[in-house]
Amino acid sequence: MRRTILRLAVPLALLAGCGDTLDPVSLVTRPRVLGFELSVEGDAERTTPRTGETLNLRLPFAFPEEAQGIDFVGVACLGVDVGFGVPFCASEDSVIAPLVSRSVAPAFPEVSFTVPADFPEDAELLVIAAACVGGVVDPELFASALDISSPPAGGLVVCADDVGTGELLQSTIPVQRIPDDANLNPLPLVEVRLDGRVLPPDPGGVPGTACTDVPELPTFFSDSGDVDLVVESAPETFEDYFVLDADDQPLPVVEALQHALLITAGELEANFIFTEREDVREDTIYTLPLIEERPVAAEGSLERLWFSIRDERGGLRIESRAYCLLPGV
Amino acid sequence: MHRPLILRFALALTFAGFVLPPPLEAQGAGDATGEPAAGEDAPDEGGSEPASEGEAETAPVPPSVLELVEAPWPAEVEPGGEPVAVLLEIVIGIDGQVGEAQVLGGPEAFHAAALAAVRASRFAAARVNGEPVEARIRFEYVFRPPPPPEPPPPPATGVLEGRVLAPEADDAILGARVLVASATDPALEREATVGEDGTFTFEDLPPGEYLVTIDALGYAGAEATETVVPGEATSVVYRLRPDAGIEDEGGLSARARVDPPPREVTRRRIRQEELTQIPGTRGDALRAIEILPGVGRPPFGTGQIIIRGSAPNDSEVFIEGIPVPLLYHFGGLTSVYNSRLLTQIDFIPGNFSSRYGRRIGGIIEVETRDPASDGFHGVAEFGVIDTSVLAEFPIGENASMALGFRRSLIDLVFSSIVPDSIGVTQVPVYYDWQTVLSWRPTSKDRIRFQHYGASDAFELFLDDGLGSDPAVSGNLGLTTRFGTFQMGWDRQISDDAELDVDAAYGPQAIDFGLGNALNFELFVNQFYLRSEVRQRVTDWYKLTYGADLLLGPFRVDFTGPPQQQQEGAGEFNPLASADIERATLESLAGRPGVYIENELRPSDDVQLIAGVRFDYDNRTGDYAIDPRLVANWDVAEGLRLKAGAGLYSQPPEFNESVPDGGNPDLDMIHSVHVGGGFEYEILDGFRIGVDGFYKYLWDRVVSTEGGVDPIFTNEGIGRIYGAEISGKLEQGPGRPFFAYLSYTISRSERRDRPGEPWRLFDFDQTHIFTLSGVYNLPKGWSMGATMRVVSGNPTTPVIGGIYDSLNNVYQPVNGRINSIRNPNFHRLDFRIEKKWVFESWRLALFLDIQNIYNRQNQEGLGFNFDYTERTPINGLPIIPALGIRGEI
């Protein structure tokens, strides 16, 4: 236990300012993966495939500027139920399907595979993958990434020739064992307000480009300080489900949603917002960008906010909003 | 000095034309002085000798020796085993005097002495026809080597020496009178007056007990009983309290006798006089162990004890024979026991006695003192970090009591130093207390009751969504509490046997939580019993045997990620990516142990200690039998060789052997210790020591890969080896300073699973160098510094991050475990103190500065959300601690 407490000393020391400031998690300065969106073939909102069903995976990204092509290589396999560390496939024979999506044009990777009919009752369904934005996944990578007992000394290089922005990814896919154990993706957000003004659905466009000609975008000014950012979830999005308690008895619980926030400019007080059925509206503080940090022309700058909404059971909905940033007065 | 004894001398007469007479060997053979041998008549003084009756008138009579003068053995010649002869030719006149003389042969160094001696000798002249005649003869002068000097008689006396000092300041009390009176011989009294350096010495005291009385103007008198041992020096320090008009019969705060031979290969001791003066410890005695060889440096000043490359949980701290559940408060800045109640700390880094069990690392034994029995005394100290009070007073004739309390003051400033994003729900507060009651109902019994404990608590509120781990939110809190009621009974069973019984009981509680994702609550009602008998069977054989028992019902409530090996784990996963588990366990831990130790002295110089210990652990059902052997050999005055080897065993941690989340089928962890070295007193008060050690560990508890069932196994092994050099310069007469020097070079490695490569231990520190010294200046000033240079701790490179899509967090991908190191650590601590002594009280002002040049020592690495950036995390900055202390 003492060692556990000691382990926390490092992150706490970082929080307390004992180290240099690092790249903030919420600010999108390079392509950022948003997570696997899951949908069962024929039942698009369901994330939990049954054996024999086909699962579609889509991997959206957030871009700070123009979108780029993404090279995606991965496998679906029977994973080992690890207690800690990076999960890994049980063996080479445990691979269910290779997952490949290669696109030079800007498009999010989409792959699919079928859960074997004889998938073991208590096994883990695991996806391990690599994605390279603006480049090609290094073909040598995958073997070493799976072999965690002898990691490469020089670090993991995802993109071939180190060209592009690489991401290693993994996800355990909950498999539906019983009929009423299905999980659905979260519903769209009811509303997002910034400083009391509703942010409409994202009209698209490239962040940082002129926006005064997009009339539906609300405008904000640089150097305007802190404003409230409020998100509201639909009450019906919170599903009921069961977990097993310490005595292996089913315990009814209600979903809580995690909203991970990414922004192209400015600063967030919290990187995550959590909503519950009883408390569907939550807020945090958004600090509008400073002019010296985000130079803005008179035509304005389109700024985007991404909301990755998770139910932590495999469900994910990505939503984005945008506003037009004008130079401060 | 050289006594020239002549074994034999011969005259080879060479009268011209005469026949050679028989040698005159008999004439001097029996008497070194040249007196005639018994049965012979001395010749006349006149040098003539009448002819024997019947002797023919014409028969020549050779000259004979009347008085042979002793010649000294030449000083420049080493006496050998054989006599040395010088052949002379001499002319003996008719008056019997030696005229001409010359050397014919023999070692040149002896020539002059032989000539001088023979010229000063007297002879009876040769006679022819009854008339004295001049004769030229050859004379062999024989030098016999002087006998070897008589060996000095064995010392039948001892020495009592020491110093008389003012309290605390180490200022000599000039003019203090010291009177020693034998307890058995009323006529034996000695008196001395201490000099400017406060020292006194009584030499050649017959062995026995002495009543020592000290008087000094302006100070309360003091008495003490000391024992003088033949051939040994008993060193004492008396500190007199200012005369407050109270009859003061005590007044001494520390006493040091010549150390008995240790029971371990290496036992290092810091005495009370030095414990509270080590710079960088703020006067905390238990932190003084950091300066000793073999003691590693814990990161962030967490106060963990790292001994000879062993994990912190592998070592144990005892207070009067009872394990202490917690040694330091938050951050390791302060220990949980008031230093002013301690007399000494013994540090045994390995090869410890069979008395200690259930640990495979090292041992720290803390000895406490009896409260003052000469009236009320009190100490109050107020510092930047904490404040404390201590009161001592007698209760009746044979008992005395001490009460101590300390509370932290960090809470006064803590809120202003944490970032706004971290709310402070419960500011860090710690306190500790001590109650000591000592009672001597008879001259053979001492009973000690203690109740001591500590409480630490803090709680922070972390805003939801702070940082990159969504699970790190809510309250972060840590509370540790323990209270121990301890009783000790020491009884002198007979002149040759002693009995010690110690028992302790008390609750311990740890509560650590981080939001809903991590919570650990442990509650133990621990009972500990130890009983030991020490018996001197003969002069050369001493037997020690005993038993101890650790018994404790405990309850653990745990919420958090699955357990895993904590040491050698690399960068941990974020909490968000873990499957949070919940477990509750109630059980009883029972760990009995018995031991026996035989101390043999085949000669005065050699000590052999052979012991064996049996331990049982009810949680795992495993037991261990650990034989241990130690040998010490006093090769020469001040030089001791030592060596030892033994087996050591330790049960797995409770959380590792629980059925839910652990593995109840684990076995005990084992280790073999092999050590050896020497100690040498180069000069009076200056000792050096060199120790080498090797430890091999097996059945270490390690995680399975990925933590799959059975979660923990005993597949781990380890090896630790190194050497330690220590130097200690003691404060003494004419030397108002002391210093410690220690250097350790070592390597501590682990292998977690068969077939894996060896890796470095988390706290492997190749080089540990510490130099600490304190100089006591006149007028109550003292000043000191401690310098520490240590290799950086190993750390694991993170070679990338893998995005966990389900939980929206990146997991670190560890490189080779502990394959890189933090930069070297170095730090200078400084302490200055000024003391004033008033009529009835004393005052001290001190400044203790830790890390005086504010070195940014790297303790670890922090990473950004996806492990593509990193930044060094530095340890404690400069910490100046100003304090003031008053004593009555």
mmCIF file of C-alpha atoms in Angstrom, chain A residues 1-10 12-16 18-20 22-25 30 32-36 80-87 148-149 151-153 155-156 167-172 258 260 270-272 274 310 312-314, chain B residues 300 302 304 313 325 419 422 464-468 470 476 478 512 520 562-564 566-567 570 572-573 703-704 706-708 762-763 799 801-806 808 810-815 861-866 868-874:
data_model
loop_
_atom_site.group_PDB
_atom_site.id
_atom_site.type_symbol
_atom_site.label_atom_id
_atom_site.label_comp_id
_atom_site.label_asym_id
_atom_site.label_seq_id
_atom_site.Cartn_x
_atom_site.Cartn_y
_atom_site.Cartn_z
ATOM 1 C CA MET A 1 0.000 0.000 0.000
ATOM 2 C CA ARG A 2 2.810 2.361 0.803
ATOM 3 C CA ARG A 3 4.146 1.826 -2.696
ATOM 4 C CA THR A 4 0.763 2.620 -4.170
ATOM 5 C CA ILE A 5 0.705 5.880 -2.303
ATOM 6 C CA LEU A 6 4.240 6.564 -3.426
ATOM 7 C CA ARG A 7 3.214 5.890 -7.019
ATOM 8 C CA LEU A 8 0.688 8.657 -6.765
ATOM 9 C CA ALA A 9 3.381 11.018 -5.570
ATOM 10 C CA VAL A 10 4.616 11.605 -9.112
ATOM 11 C CA LEU A 12 0.452 14.632 -7.557
ATOM 12 C CA ALA A 13 3.783 16.377 -7.717
ATOM 13 C CA LEU A 14 2.980 17.221 -11.317
ATOM 14 C CA LEU A 15 -0.386 18.577 -10.312
ATOM 15 C CA ALA A 16 1.259 20.591 -7.578
ATOM 16 C CA CYS A 18 6.761 20.346 -9.380
ATOM 17 C CA GLY A 19 7.357 19.749 -13.088
ATOM 18 C CA ASP A 20 7.132 21.709 -16.312
ATOM 19 C CA LEU A 22 2.941 19.640 -20.496
ATOM 20 C CA ASP A 23 0.841 19.635 -23.621
ATOM 21 C CA PRO A 24 -2.759 20.052 -22.337
ATOM 22 C CA VAL A 25 -4.972 17.081 -22.988
ATOM 23 C CA ARG A 30 -2.311 17.574 -33.921
ATOM 24 C CA ARG A 32 -6.361 13.235 -32.189
ATOM 25 C CA VAL A 33 -8.204 9.971 -32.107
ATOM 26 C CA LEU A 34 -11.683 10.137 -30.611
ATOM 27 C CA GLY A 35 -12.401 6.449 -30.127
ATOM 28 C CA PHE A 36 -14.054 3.504 -31.787
ATOM 29 C CA VAL A 80 -6.286 -12.272 -22.316
ATOM 30 C CA ASP A 81 -8.230 -10.955 -19.351
ATOM 31 C CA VAL A 82 -5.381 -8.951 -17.850
ATOM 32 C CA GLY A 83 -5.566 -7.368 -14.464
ATOM 33 C CA PHE A 84 -3.266 -4.542 -15.414
ATOM 34 C CA GLY A 85 -1.071 -3.337 -18.220
ATOM 35 C CA VAL A 86 -1.691 -3.300 -21.911
ATOM 36 C CA PRO A 87 -4.036 -6.092 -23.020
ATOM 37 C CA ILE A 148 4.984 -6.552 -24.578
ATOM 38 C CA SER A 149 7.484 -8.761 -22.811
ATOM 39 C CA PRO A 151 9.481 -3.977 -26.064
ATOM 40 C CA PRO A 152 11.772 -2.252 -28.535
ATOM 41 C CA ALA A 153 14.418 -0.165 -26.847
ATOM 42 C CA GLY A 155 10.391 3.313 -28.661
ATOM 43 C CA LEU A 156 7.383 2.554 -30.735
ATOM 44 C CA GLU A 167 -1.646 6.201 -32.777
ATOM 45 C CA LEU A 168 -1.726 2.806 -31.135
ATOM 46 C CA LEU A 169 -5.188 1.753 -30.102
ATOM 47 C CA GLN A 170 -6.901 -0.993 -28.212
ATOM 48 C CA SER A 171 -10.388 -1.622 -27.099
ATOM 49 C CA THR A 172 -12.135 -4.402 -25.315
ATOM 50 C CA GLN A 258 -18.429 10.889 -19.602
ATOM 51 C CA ALA A 260 -14.438 14.257 -23.020
ATOM 52 C CA ALA A 270 -11.908 20.423 -16.744
ATOM 53 C CA ASN A 271 -11.192 18.012 -19.524
ATOM 54 C CA PHE A 272 -14.179 15.854 -18.699
ATOM 55 C CA PHE A 274 -19.913 13.834 -16.194
ATOM 56 C CA ARG A 310 -19.078 7.573 -23.451
ATOM 57 C CA GLU A 312 -18.036 3.260 -20.477
ATOM 58 C CA ARG A 313 -19.772 0.095 -21.736
ATOM 59 C CA GLY A 314 -18.650 0.504 -25.306
ATOM 60 C CA PHE B 300 10.495 12.551 -2.315
ATOM 61 C CA THR B 302 8.913 9.673 1.847
ATOM 62 C CA GLN B 304 10.765 4.735 3.592
ATOM 63 C CA ASN B 313 8.691 -3.626 3.619
ATOM 64 C CA PRO B 325 3.664 0.206 12.415
ATOM 65 C CA PRO B 419 -2.819 25.143 -7.039
ATOM 66 C CA ILE B 422 -6.911 21.383 -6.084
ATOM 67 C CA ASP B 464 -13.877 16.425 -11.833
ATOM 68 C CA GLY B 465 -12.049 15.921 -15.065
ATOM 69 C CA LEU B 466 -8.712 17.219 -13.852
ATOM 70 C CA GLY B 467 -5.783 15.863 -15.802
ATOM 71 C CA SER B 468 -5.941 13.173 -18.429
ATOM 72 C CA PRO B 470 -11.084 10.697 -16.039
ATOM 73 C CA LEU B 476 -7.938 12.235 -2.488
ATOM 74 C CA LEU B 478 -4.977 9.499 3.356
ATOM 75 C CA PHE B 512 -6.583 5.761 1.541
ATOM 76 C CA PHE B 520 -8.188 0.983 0.735
ATOM 77 C CA PRO B 562 -6.640 -5.522 -9.574
ATOM 78 C CA GLN B 563 -3.595 -5.949 -7.399
ATOM 79 C CA GLN B 564 -0.220 -6.099 -8.952
ATOM 80 C CA GLN B 566 4.344 -2.750 -6.810
ATOM 81 C CA GLU B 567 8.107 -2.981 -7.147
ATOM 82 C CA GLY B 570 7.212 0.443 -14.413
ATOM 83 C CA PHE B 572 1.352 2.343 -13.854
ATOM 84 C CA ASN B 573 -1.793 2.267 -15.933
ATOM 85 C CA SER B 703 2.733 -10.750 -10.317
ATOM 86 C CA THR B 704 1.875 -13.089 -13.085
ATOM 87 C CA GLY B 706 -0.858 -9.223 -16.901
ATOM 88 C CA GLY B 707 -2.081 -10.231 -13.450
ATOM 89 C CA VAL B 708 -3.839 -13.351 -14.672
ATOM 90 C CA ASP B 762 13.491 0.128 -7.963
ATOM 91 C CA PHE B 763 15.792 1.733 -5.398
ATOM 92 C CA ILE B 799 8.327 4.069 -25.094
ATOM 93 C CA GLY B 801 1.198 5.155 -25.311
ATOM 94 C CA ILE B 802 -1.699 3.048 -26.472
ATOM 95 C CA TYR B 803 -5.147 4.554 -26.609
ATOM 96 C CA ASP B 804 -7.794 2.675 -24.648
ATOM 97 C CA SER B 805 -10.881 3.493 -26.619
ATOM 98 C CA LEU B 806 -13.327 2.001 -24.166
ATOM 99 C CA ASN B 808 -10.810 7.203 -23.316
ATOM 100 C CA TYR B 810 -3.848 6.334 -22.915
ATOM 101 C CA GLN B 811 -1.976 3.472 -21.331
ATOM 102 C CA PRO B 812 1.800 3.642 -21.074
ATOM 103 C CA VAL B 813 3.888 1.096 -22.938
ATOM 104 C CA ASN B 814 6.819 0.376 -20.691
ATOM 105 C CA GLY B 815 10.296 -0.225 -22.028
ATOM 106 C CA LEU B 861 9.102 11.675 -14.878
ATOM 107 C CA GLY B 862 5.742 13.131 -15.640
ATOM 108 C CA PHE B 863 4.079 12.524 -18.982
ATOM 109 C CA ASN B 864 1.510 14.232 -21.100
ATOM 110 C CA PHE B 865 -1.774 12.544 -21.858
ATOM 111 C CA ASP B 866 -0.484 10.248 -24.617
ATOM 112 C CA THR B 868 4.640 11.684 -26.242
ATOM 113 C CA GLU B 869 6.051 14.364 -23.941
ATOM 114 C CA ARG B 870 7.695 14.096 -20.588
ATOM 115 C CA THR B 871 9.039 16.377 -17.924
ATOM 116 C CA PRO B 872 11.218 15.748 -14.906
ATOM 117 C CA ILE B 873 9.516 15.734 -11.532
ATOM 118 C CA ASN B 874 11.736 17.209 -8.905
#
